[in-house]
Short mmCIF file of C-alpha atoms and ligand atoms in Angstrom, two decimals:
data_model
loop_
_atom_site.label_atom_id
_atom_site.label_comp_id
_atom_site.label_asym_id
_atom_site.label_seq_id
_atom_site.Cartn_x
_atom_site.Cartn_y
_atom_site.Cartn_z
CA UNK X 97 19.65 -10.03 -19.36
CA UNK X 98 20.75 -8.50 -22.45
CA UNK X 99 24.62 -7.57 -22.76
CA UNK X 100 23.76 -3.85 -22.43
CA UNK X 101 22.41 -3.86 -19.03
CA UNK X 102 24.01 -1.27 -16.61
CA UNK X 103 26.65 -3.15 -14.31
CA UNK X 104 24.86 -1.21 -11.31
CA UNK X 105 21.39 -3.22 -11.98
CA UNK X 106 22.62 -6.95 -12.55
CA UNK X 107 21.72 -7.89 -9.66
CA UNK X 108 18.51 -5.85 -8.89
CA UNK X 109 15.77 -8.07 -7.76
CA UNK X 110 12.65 -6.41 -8.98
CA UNK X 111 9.07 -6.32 -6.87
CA UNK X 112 6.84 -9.19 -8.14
CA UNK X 113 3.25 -7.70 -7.74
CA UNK X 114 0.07 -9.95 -7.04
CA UNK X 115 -0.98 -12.36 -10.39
CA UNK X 116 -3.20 -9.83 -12.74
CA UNK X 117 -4.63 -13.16 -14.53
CA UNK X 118 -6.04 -13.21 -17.81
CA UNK X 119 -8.03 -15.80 -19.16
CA UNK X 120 -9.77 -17.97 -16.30
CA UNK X 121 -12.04 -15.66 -14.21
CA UNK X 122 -10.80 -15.73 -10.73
CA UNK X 123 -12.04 -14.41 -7.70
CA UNK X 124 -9.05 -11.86 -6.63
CA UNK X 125 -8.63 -11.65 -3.64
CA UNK X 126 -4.69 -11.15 -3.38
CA UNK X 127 -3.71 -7.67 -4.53
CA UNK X 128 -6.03 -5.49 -2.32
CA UNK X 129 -8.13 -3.81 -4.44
CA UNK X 130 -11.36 -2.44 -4.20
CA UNK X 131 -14.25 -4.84 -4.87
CA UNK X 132 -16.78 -2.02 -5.84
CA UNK X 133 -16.54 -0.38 -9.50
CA UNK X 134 -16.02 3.10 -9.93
CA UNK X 135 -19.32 4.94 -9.93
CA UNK X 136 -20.74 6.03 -13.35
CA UNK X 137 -21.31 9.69 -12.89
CA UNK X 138 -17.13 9.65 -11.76
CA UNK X 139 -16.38 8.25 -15.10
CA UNK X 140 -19.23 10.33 -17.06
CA UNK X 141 -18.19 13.65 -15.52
CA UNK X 142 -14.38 12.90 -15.76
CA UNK X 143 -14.57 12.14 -19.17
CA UNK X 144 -16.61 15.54 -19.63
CA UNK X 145 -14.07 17.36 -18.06
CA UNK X 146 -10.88 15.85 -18.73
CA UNK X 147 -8.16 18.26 -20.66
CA UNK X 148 -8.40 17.80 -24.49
CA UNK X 149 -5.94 14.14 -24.83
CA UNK X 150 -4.03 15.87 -27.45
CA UNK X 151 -2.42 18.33 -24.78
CA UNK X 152 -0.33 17.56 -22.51
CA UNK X 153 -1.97 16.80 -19.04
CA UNK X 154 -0.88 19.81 -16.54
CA UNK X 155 2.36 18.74 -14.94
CA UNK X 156 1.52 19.99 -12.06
CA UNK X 157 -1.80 18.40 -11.44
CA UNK X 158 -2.94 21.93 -9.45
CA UNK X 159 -6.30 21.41 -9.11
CA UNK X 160 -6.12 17.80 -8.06
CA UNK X 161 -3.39 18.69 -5.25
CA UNK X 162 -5.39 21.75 -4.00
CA UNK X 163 -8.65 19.34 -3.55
CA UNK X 164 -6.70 16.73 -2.20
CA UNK X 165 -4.80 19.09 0.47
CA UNK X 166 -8.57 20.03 1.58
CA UNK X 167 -9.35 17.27 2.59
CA UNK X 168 -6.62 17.27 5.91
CA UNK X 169 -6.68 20.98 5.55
CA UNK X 170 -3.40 21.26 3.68
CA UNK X 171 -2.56 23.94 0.87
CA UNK X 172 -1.84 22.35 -2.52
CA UNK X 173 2.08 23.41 -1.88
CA UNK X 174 1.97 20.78 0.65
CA UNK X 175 0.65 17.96 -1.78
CA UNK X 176 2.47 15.88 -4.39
CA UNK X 177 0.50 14.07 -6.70
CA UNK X 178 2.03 11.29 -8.23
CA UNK X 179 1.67 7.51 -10.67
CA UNK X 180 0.19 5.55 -8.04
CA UNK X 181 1.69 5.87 -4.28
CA UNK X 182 4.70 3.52 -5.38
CA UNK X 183 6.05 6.54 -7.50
CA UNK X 184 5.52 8.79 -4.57
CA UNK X 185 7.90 6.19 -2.01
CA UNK X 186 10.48 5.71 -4.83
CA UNK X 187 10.69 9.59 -5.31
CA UNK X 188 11.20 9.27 -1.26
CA UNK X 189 14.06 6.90 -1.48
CA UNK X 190 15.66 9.23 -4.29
CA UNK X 191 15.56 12.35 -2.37
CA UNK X 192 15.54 11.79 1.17
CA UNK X 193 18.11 8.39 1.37
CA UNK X 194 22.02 8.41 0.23
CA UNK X 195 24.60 6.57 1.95
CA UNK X 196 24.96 9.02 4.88
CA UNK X 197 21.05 8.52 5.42
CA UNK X 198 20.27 5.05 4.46
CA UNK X 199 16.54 3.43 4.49
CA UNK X 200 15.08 1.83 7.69
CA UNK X 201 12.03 -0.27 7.54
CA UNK X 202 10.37 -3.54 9.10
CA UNK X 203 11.66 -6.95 7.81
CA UNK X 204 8.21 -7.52 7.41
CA UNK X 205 6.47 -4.86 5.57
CA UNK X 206 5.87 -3.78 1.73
CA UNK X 207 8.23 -5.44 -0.20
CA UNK X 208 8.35 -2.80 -2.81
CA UNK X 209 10.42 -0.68 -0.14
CA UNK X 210 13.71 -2.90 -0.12
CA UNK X 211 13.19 -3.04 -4.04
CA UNK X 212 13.16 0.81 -4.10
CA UNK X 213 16.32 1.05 -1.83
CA UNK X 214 18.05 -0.98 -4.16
CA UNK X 215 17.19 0.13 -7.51
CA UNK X 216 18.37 3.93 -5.38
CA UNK X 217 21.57 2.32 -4.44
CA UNK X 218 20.32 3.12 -1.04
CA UNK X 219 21.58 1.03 1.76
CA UNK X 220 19.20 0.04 4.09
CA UNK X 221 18.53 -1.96 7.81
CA UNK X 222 15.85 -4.27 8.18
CA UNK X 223 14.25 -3.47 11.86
CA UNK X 224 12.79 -6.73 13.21
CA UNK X 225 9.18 -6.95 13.76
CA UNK X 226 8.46 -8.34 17.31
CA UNK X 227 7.26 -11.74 17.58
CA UNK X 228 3.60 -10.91 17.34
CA UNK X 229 4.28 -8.85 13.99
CA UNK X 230 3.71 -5.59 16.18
CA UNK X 231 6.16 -3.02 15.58
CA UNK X 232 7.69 -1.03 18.38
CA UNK X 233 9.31 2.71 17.32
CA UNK X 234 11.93 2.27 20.14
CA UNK X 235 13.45 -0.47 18.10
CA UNK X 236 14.59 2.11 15.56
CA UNK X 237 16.11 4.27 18.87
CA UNK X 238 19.63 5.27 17.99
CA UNK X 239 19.60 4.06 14.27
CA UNK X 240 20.72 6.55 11.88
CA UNK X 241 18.73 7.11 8.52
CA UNK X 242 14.79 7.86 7.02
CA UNK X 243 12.23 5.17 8.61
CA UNK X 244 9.67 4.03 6.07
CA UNK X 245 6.64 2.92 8.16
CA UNK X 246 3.56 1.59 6.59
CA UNK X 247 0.81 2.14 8.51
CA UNK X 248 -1.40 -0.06 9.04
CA UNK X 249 1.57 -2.23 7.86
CA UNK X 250 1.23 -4.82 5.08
CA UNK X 251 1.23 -7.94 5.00
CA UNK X 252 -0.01 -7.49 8.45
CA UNK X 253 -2.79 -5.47 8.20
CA UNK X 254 -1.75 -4.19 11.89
CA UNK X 255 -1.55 -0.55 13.07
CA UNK X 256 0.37 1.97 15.31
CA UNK X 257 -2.01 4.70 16.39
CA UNK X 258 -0.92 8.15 15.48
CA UNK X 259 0.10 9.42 18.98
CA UNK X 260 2.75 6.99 19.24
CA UNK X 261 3.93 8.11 15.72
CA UNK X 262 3.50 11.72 16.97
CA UNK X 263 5.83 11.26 20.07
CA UNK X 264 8.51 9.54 17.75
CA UNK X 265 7.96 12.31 15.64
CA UNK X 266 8.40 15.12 18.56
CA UNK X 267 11.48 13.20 19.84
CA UNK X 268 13.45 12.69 16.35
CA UNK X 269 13.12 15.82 14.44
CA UNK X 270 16.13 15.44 12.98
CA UNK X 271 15.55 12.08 11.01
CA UNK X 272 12.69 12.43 8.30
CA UNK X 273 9.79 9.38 8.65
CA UNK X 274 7.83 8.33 6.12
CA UNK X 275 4.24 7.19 6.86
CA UNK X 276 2.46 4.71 3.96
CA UNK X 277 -0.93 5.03 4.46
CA UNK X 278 -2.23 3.26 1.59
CA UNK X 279 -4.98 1.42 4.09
CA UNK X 280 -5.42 4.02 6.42
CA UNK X 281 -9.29 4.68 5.39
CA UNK X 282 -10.11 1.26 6.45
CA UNK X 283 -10.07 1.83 9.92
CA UNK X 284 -6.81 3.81 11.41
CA UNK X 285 -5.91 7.46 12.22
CA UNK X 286 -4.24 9.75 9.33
CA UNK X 287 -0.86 11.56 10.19
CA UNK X 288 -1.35 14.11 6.95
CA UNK X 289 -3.22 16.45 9.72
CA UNK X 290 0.08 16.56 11.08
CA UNK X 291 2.56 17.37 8.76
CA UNK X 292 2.62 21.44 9.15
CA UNK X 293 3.51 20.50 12.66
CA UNK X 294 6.21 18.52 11.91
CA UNK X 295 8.79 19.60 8.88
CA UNK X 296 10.45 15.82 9.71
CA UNK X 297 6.69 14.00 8.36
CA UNK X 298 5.76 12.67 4.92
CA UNK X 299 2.35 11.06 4.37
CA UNK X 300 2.05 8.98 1.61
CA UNK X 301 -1.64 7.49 0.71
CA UNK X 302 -3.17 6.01 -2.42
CA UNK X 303 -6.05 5.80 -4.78
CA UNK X 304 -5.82 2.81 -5.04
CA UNK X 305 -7.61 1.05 -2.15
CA UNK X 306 -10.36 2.71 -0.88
CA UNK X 307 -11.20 5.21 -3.58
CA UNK X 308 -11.26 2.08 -6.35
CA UNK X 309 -8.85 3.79 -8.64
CA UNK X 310 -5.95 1.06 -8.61
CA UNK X 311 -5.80 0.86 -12.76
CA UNK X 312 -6.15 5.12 -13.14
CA UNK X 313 -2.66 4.72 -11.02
CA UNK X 314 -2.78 8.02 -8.34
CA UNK X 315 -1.12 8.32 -5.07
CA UNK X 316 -0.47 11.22 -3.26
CA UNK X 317 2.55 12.95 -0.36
CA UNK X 318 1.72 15.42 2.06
CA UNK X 319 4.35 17.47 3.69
CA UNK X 320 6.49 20.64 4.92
CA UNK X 321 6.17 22.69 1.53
CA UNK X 322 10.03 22.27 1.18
CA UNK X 323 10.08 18.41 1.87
CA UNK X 324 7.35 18.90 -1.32
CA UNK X 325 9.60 21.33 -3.55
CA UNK X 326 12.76 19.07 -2.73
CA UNK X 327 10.52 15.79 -4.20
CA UNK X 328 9.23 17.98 -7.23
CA UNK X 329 12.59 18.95 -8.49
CA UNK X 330 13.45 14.76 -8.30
CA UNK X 331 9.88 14.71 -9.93
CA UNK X 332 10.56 17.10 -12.56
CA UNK X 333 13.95 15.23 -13.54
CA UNK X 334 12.48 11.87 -14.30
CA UNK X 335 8.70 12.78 -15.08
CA UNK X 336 7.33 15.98 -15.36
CA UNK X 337 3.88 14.69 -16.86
CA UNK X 338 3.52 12.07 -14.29
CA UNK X 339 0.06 11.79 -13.85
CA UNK X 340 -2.27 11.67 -16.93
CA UNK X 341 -5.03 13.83 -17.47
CA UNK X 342 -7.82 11.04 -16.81
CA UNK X 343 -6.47 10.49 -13.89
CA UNK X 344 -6.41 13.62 -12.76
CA UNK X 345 -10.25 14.51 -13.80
CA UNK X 346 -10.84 10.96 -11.79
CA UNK X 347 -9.30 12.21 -8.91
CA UNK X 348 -10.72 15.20 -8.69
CA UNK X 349 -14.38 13.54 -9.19
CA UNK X 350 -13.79 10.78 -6.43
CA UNK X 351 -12.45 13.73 -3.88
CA UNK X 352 -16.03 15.24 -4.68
CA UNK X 353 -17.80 11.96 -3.20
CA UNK X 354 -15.82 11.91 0.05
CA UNK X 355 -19.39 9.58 1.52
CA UNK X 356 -19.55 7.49 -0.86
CA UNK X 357 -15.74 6.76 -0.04
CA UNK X 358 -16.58 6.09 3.12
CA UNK X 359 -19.81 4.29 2.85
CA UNK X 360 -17.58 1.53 0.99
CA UNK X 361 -14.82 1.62 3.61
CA UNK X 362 -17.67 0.63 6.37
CA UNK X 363 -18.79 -1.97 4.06
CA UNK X 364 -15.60 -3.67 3.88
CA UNK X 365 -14.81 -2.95 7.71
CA UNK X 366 -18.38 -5.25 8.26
CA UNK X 367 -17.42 -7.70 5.81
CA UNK X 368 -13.72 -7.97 7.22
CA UNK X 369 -15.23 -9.09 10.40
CA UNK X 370 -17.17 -11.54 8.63
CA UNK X 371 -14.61 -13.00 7.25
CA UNK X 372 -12.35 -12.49 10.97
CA UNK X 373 -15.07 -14.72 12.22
CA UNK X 374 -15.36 -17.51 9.39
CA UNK X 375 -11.80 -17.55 9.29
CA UNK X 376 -11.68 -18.34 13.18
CA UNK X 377 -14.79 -20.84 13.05
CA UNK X 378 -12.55 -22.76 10.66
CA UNK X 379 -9.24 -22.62 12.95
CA UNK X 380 -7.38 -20.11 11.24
CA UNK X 381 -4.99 -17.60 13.65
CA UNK X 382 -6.12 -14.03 12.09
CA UNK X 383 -3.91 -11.08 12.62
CA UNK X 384 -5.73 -8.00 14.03
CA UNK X 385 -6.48 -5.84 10.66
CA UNK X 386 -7.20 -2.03 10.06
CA UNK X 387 -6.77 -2.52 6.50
CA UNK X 388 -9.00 -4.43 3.39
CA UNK X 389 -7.30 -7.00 3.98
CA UNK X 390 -6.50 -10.35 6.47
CA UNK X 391 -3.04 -12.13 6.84
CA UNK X 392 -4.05 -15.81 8.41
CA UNK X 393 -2.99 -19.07 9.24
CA UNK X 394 -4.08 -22.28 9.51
CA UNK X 395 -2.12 -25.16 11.76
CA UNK X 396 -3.79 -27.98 8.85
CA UNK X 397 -2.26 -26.74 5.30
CA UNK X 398 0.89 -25.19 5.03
CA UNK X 399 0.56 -21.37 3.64
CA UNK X 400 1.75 -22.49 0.07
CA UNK X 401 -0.37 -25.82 -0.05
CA UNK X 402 -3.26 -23.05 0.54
CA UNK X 403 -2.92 -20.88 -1.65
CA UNK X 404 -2.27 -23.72 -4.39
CA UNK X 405 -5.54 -24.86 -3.61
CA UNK X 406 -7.63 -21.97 -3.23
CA UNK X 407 -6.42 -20.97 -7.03
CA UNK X 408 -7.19 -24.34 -8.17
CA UNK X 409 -10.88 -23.40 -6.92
CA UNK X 410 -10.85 -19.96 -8.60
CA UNK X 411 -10.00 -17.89 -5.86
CA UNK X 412 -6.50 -15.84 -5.56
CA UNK X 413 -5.29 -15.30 -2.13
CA UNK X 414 -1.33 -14.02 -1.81
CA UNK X 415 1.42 -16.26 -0.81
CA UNK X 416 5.04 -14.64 0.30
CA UNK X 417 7.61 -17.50 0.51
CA UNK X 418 9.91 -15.28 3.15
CA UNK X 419 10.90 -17.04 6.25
CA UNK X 420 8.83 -15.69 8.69
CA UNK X 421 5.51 -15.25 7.22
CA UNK X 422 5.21 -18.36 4.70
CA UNK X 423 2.79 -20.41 6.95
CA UNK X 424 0.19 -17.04 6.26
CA UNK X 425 -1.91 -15.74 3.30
CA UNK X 426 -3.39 -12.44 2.90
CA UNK X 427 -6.53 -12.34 1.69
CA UNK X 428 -7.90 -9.19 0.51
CA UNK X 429 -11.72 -8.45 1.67
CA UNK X 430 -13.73 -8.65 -1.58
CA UNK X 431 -17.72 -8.53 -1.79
CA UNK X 432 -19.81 -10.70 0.76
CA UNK X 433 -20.75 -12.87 -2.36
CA UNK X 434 -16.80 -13.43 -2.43
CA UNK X 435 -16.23 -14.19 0.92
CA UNK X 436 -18.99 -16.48 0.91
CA UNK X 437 -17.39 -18.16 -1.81
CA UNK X 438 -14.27 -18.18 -0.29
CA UNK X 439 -15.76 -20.05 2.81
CA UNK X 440 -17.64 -22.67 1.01
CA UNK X 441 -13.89 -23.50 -0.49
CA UNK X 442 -11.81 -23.36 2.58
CA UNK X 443 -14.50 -25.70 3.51
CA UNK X 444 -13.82 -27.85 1.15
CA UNK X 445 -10.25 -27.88 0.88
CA UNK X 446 -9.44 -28.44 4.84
CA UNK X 447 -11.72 -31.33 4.13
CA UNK X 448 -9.59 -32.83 1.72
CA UNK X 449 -6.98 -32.05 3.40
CA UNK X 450 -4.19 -31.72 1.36
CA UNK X 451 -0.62 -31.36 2.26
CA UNK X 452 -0.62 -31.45 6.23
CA UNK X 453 1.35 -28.98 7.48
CA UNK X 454 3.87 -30.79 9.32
CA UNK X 455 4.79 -32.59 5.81
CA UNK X 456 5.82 -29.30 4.25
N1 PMP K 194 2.01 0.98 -0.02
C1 PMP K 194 1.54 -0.19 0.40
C2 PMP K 194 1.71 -0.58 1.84
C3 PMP K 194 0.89 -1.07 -0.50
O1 PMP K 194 0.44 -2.26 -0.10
C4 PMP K 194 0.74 -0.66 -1.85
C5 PMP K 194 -0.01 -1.54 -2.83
N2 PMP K 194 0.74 -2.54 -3.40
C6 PMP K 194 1.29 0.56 -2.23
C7 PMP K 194 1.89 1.37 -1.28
C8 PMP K 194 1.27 1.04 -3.65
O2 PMP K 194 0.06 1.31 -4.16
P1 PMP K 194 -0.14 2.16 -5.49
O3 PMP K 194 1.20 2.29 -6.19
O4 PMP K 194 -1.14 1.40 -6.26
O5 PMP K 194 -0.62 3.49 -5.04
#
């Protein structure tokens, strides 16, 4: 910490994100991204297209917003596009939260959003998950402030279908919610089809999973066209270029291949319940998932002890050391070839087994 660090931020405990290693080549399996490269003509044609790189890229991004808001049958006044989805939630906690409205979210859920709060000076309430990590929207009954939901929640990979959202929706519309979909198009309902409906609604999704852009860095935030103006004047006052101009040909050349989007998303729903079952086979507990992702358990090997192993092997699962989830990894679904290898060294390492659980 140098000596000119702002008194406000001394304390400011910033997001660690999943290991990006360099060097060894490791299986990744612990920061949820897509296993399948982006497609050739995307890049080719993007390329083509892209604005000349000595301009500016349009601050705007019109084009990319209007194709994106077609896809839910939004206008492109009711679309932000933004730096990856985490600009798009920490342009939510500047606008939307103060100390009158402070932040409410699960005390299990993406850790980036308690980061966010207090980098915002934003005070916020941690809403207890239930015991089975299933979140109930009556626990947030009578709490004052914007709700942050992800859903399908991480590191859970569990999911709230969208009429339940929809009633909590109908029966607060006086508190905003924010819905994090960055998983949804592995297997749960959208609530961006809803936001014209309901001026208290903002959708957040991402690039980043499902449409294999995690490095071009593009996330998105549907909404009432004012909730959208209010973010774009926050937007405008920290970065008015925000998302490059690759980016924004990339985007536009994914949104044109909505099947092939979707031909991936079964793939990895198949191969999730691959790896459900292998995970069972070899007495793991396995969370229900919607997501490209599984959080599990095993009663032999502490959570740690696994995760030290597996990256021994080659393979990188993710490990959060937070009270009530440190027994569980997530482990994002990769290629079949991946999984498989990930079997054949679970195998292996419950064989040796290494650091019983009851020793940790
Ligand atoms: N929301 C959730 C629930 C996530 O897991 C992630 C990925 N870490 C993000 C948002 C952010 O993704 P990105 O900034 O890459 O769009």
């Amino acid at each position: 910490m140098s000596r000119f660090l702002s008194a406000r931020y001394r304390d400011l405990i910033p997001y660690v994100p999943g290991e990006q290693p360099a060097g060894r080549t490791y299986i990744k399996l612990n920061t949820n991204e897509s296993p399948f490269p982006v497609d050739e003509e995307v890049l080719k044609e993007a390329f083509r297209k892209c604005r000349p790189f000595q301009l500016y890229s349009d601050p705007e991004s019109a084009e990319l917003r209007q194709a994106m808001g077609g896809v839910y049958g939004l206008s492109g006044r009711e679309v932000l596009a933004c730096n990856g989805s985490d600009e798009a939630l920490n342009l939510a906690f500047m606008t939307f939260c103060d100390e009158e409205t402070p932040a409410l979210f699960p005390d299990v859920t993406y850790g980036f959003y308690r980061v966010a709060a207090d980098a915002n000076r934003v005070p916020y309430e941690e809403v207890p998950l239930r015991e089975d990590f299933s979140l109930a929207l009556s626990d947030y009954e009578g709490k004052r402030g914007t709700l942050f939901l992800a859903n399908p929640n991480a590191p859970t990979g569990m999911a709230l279908a969208r009429g339940e959202i929809e009633q909590w929706l109908s029966d607060h519309p006086d508190q905003l919610t924010v819905v994090d979909e960055a998983y949804v198009d592995f297997g749960s309902e959208s609530c961006a089809p809803l936001v014209r409906k309901y001026p208290n609604l903002l959708v957040v999704q991402t690039f980043s999973k499902s449409r294999s852009l995690a490095g071009a860095r593009l996330g998105f935030a549907f909404g009432g066209e004012d909730l959208i103006r209010d973010l774009n004047t926050l937007r405008n006052a920290v970065a008015p270029y925000n998302v490059n101009s690759m980016t924004q040909a990339l985007g536009l050349e994914v949104l044109k291949r909505q099947d092939q989007v979707k031909e991936r998303c079964r793939v990895i729903g198949e191969t999730r319940s691959w790896t459900e079952n292998m995970l069972r086979e070899l007495g793991f507990f396995v969370l229900p998932s919607r997501t490209n992702f599984v959080f599990a358990k095993s009663d032999r090997m502490s959570g740690e002890a696994l995760y030290i192993a597996l990256r021994e092997k080659g393979i990188l699962v993710r490990h959060f050391d937070s009270p009530r989830i440190r027994d569980y990894n997530r482990i994002s679904i990769g290629t079949m070839g991946q999984m498989e290898a990930l079997k054949g060294a679970l195998t292996e390492v419950l064989s040796e087994g290494r650091v019983p659980h009851a020793e940790k």
